[in-house]
Short mmCIF file of C-alpha atoms in Angstrom, two decimals:
data_model
loop_
_atom_site.label_atom_id
_atom_site.label_comp_id
_atom_site.label_asym_id
_atom_site.label_seq_id
_atom_site.Cartn_x
_atom_site.Cartn_y
_atom_site.Cartn_z
CA MET A 1 5.89 -17.64 0.73
CA PRO A 2 7.27 -16.06 3.79
CA SER A 3 8.23 -12.45 3.56
CA SER A 4 12.05 -12.37 2.61
CA HIS A 5 11.97 -8.81 3.29
CA ALA A 6 10.88 -9.16 6.86
CA ALA A 7 13.35 -12.04 7.50
CA LEU A 8 16.22 -9.90 6.13
CA VAL A 9 15.68 -6.82 8.43
CA ALA A 10 14.59 -9.29 11.25
CA CYS A 11 17.77 -11.08 10.78
CA LEU A 12 19.86 -7.72 10.51
CA SER A 13 18.09 -6.25 13.67
CA ILE A 14 18.95 -9.29 15.80
CA SER A 15 22.59 -9.72 14.49
CA ILE A 16 23.46 -6.30 15.29
CA GLY A 17 21.54 -6.34 18.60
CA PHE A 18 24.03 -9.30 19.68
CA HIS A 19 27.07 -7.45 18.04
CA SER A 20 26.50 -3.82 19.29
CA GLY A 21 24.19 -4.27 22.12
CA PHE A 22 20.53 -4.12 22.48
CA ASP A 23 20.48 -0.59 23.95
CA SER A 24 22.97 0.74 21.06
CA ASP A 25 21.82 3.48 18.78
CA VAL A 26 22.31 1.19 15.69
CA PHE A 27 20.18 -1.55 16.94
CA VAL A 28 17.38 1.14 17.50
CA LEU A 29 17.97 2.42 14.09
CA ALA A 30 17.92 -1.29 12.68
CA LEU A 31 14.36 -1.91 14.59
CA CYS A 32 12.97 1.24 13.06
CA LEU A 33 13.70 -0.27 9.51
CA TYR A 34 12.31 -3.49 10.76
CA LEU A 35 9.24 -2.05 11.75
CA ILE A 36 8.87 0.38 8.53
CA THR A 37 9.58 -2.96 6.56
CA VAL A 38 6.85 -4.82 8.30
CA ARG A 39 4.26 -2.06 7.79
CA ASP A 40 5.02 -1.63 4.38
CA ALA A 41 4.74 -5.50 3.52
CA VAL A 42 1.43 -5.98 5.55
CA GLY A 43 -0.19 -2.56 5.02
CA VAL A 44 0.71 -0.19 2.31
CA ARG A 45 1.35 -2.98 -0.30
CA ARG A 46 -1.65 -4.85 0.52
CA SER A 47 -3.76 -2.02 0.23
CA SER A 48 -2.38 -0.94 -2.95
CA GLY A 49 -3.30 -4.25 -4.07
CA VAL A 50 -6.71 -4.04 -3.09
CA GLN A 51 -7.21 -0.64 -5.06
CA GLY A 52 -5.45 -2.16 -8.10
CA LYS A 53 -8.28 -4.69 -8.08
CA VAL A 54 -10.93 -2.10 -7.74
CA LEU A 55 -9.67 0.07 -10.25
CA ASN A 56 -9.38 -2.93 -12.67
CA VAL A 57 -13.16 -3.85 -12.04
CA ILE A 58 -14.04 -0.32 -12.71
CA GLY A 59 -11.97 0.06 -15.65
CA ARG A 60 -13.19 -3.05 -17.39
CA ALA A 61 -16.92 -2.08 -16.59
CA LEU A 62 -16.41 1.28 -18.30
CA SER A 63 -14.74 -0.39 -21.29
CA GLU A 64 -17.28 -2.70 -21.86
CA LYS A 65 -19.76 0.04 -22.16
CA GLY A 66 -17.56 1.84 -24.64
CA LEU A 67 -16.82 5.00 -22.60
CA VAL A 68 -13.26 4.49 -22.04
CA GLU A 69 -10.33 2.52 -23.54
CA TYR A 70 -8.74 0.48 -20.26
CA THR A 71 -5.44 -0.93 -19.84
CA PRO A 72 -5.28 -2.89 -16.53
CA VAL A 73 -3.06 -1.74 -13.61
CA LYS A 74 -0.80 -4.38 -11.82
CA GLU A 75 -2.38 -5.54 -8.86
CA VAL A 76 0.61 -5.61 -6.29
CA GLN A 77 -0.39 -8.15 -3.25
CA GLY A 78 1.97 -7.57 -0.69
CA HIS A 79 1.92 -9.94 2.07
CA ALA A 80 -0.60 -11.50 4.35
CA PRO A 81 0.23 -11.00 7.98
CA MET A 82 1.05 -14.61 8.89
CA GLU A 83 3.58 -14.53 5.92
CA VAL A 84 5.46 -11.49 7.73
CA VAL A 85 5.32 -13.25 11.06
CA ILE A 86 6.83 -16.41 9.55
CA GLY A 87 9.36 -14.25 7.53
CA SER A 88 10.20 -12.55 10.86
CA LEU A 89 10.74 -15.67 12.66
CA LEU A 90 12.94 -17.14 10.15
CA GLY A 91 15.04 -13.87 10.08
CA PHE A 92 15.06 -13.85 13.97
CA ILE A 93 16.15 -17.49 14.00
CA ASN A 94 18.89 -17.05 11.31
CA GLY A 95 20.11 -13.85 13.20
CA LEU A 96 20.41 -15.75 16.24
CA ALA A 97 22.33 -18.62 14.91
CA PHE A 98 24.70 -16.02 13.21
CA ALA A 99 25.24 -14.35 16.38
CA VAL A 100 25.95 -16.94 18.57
CA LEU A 101 27.97 -19.48 16.13
#
C-alpha cells in the first residue's frame, strides 16, 4: 500500500505551492511538514518495527526458559521506501490536478 500520510502532505505542499507561491512562508512550512512525515514513515516507524520484532524474539526465548512472563509487544512496521515514493507521487499528482483544475 502506498503511504497515505506521504500522499496527504505531498498534496498539501503542492496545492499550497501553486496557491501561495513556491517562495512563500506557508509553502516552506508545508514542505517541512512533508519532510518530517516522510522521515517518520520510512525511518522512525520502520526501526520501531524492527526493534519490536527483536524484543518479541528475546521475550519468547526468556518466557520458554521460565525466566519471565512475557506479553508480546506490537510490531509496528512503517513503510518501505518505495511505498513512500509512490504515495508522494500520488499526492503530487492529486495536488497538481486540484491546483490546475
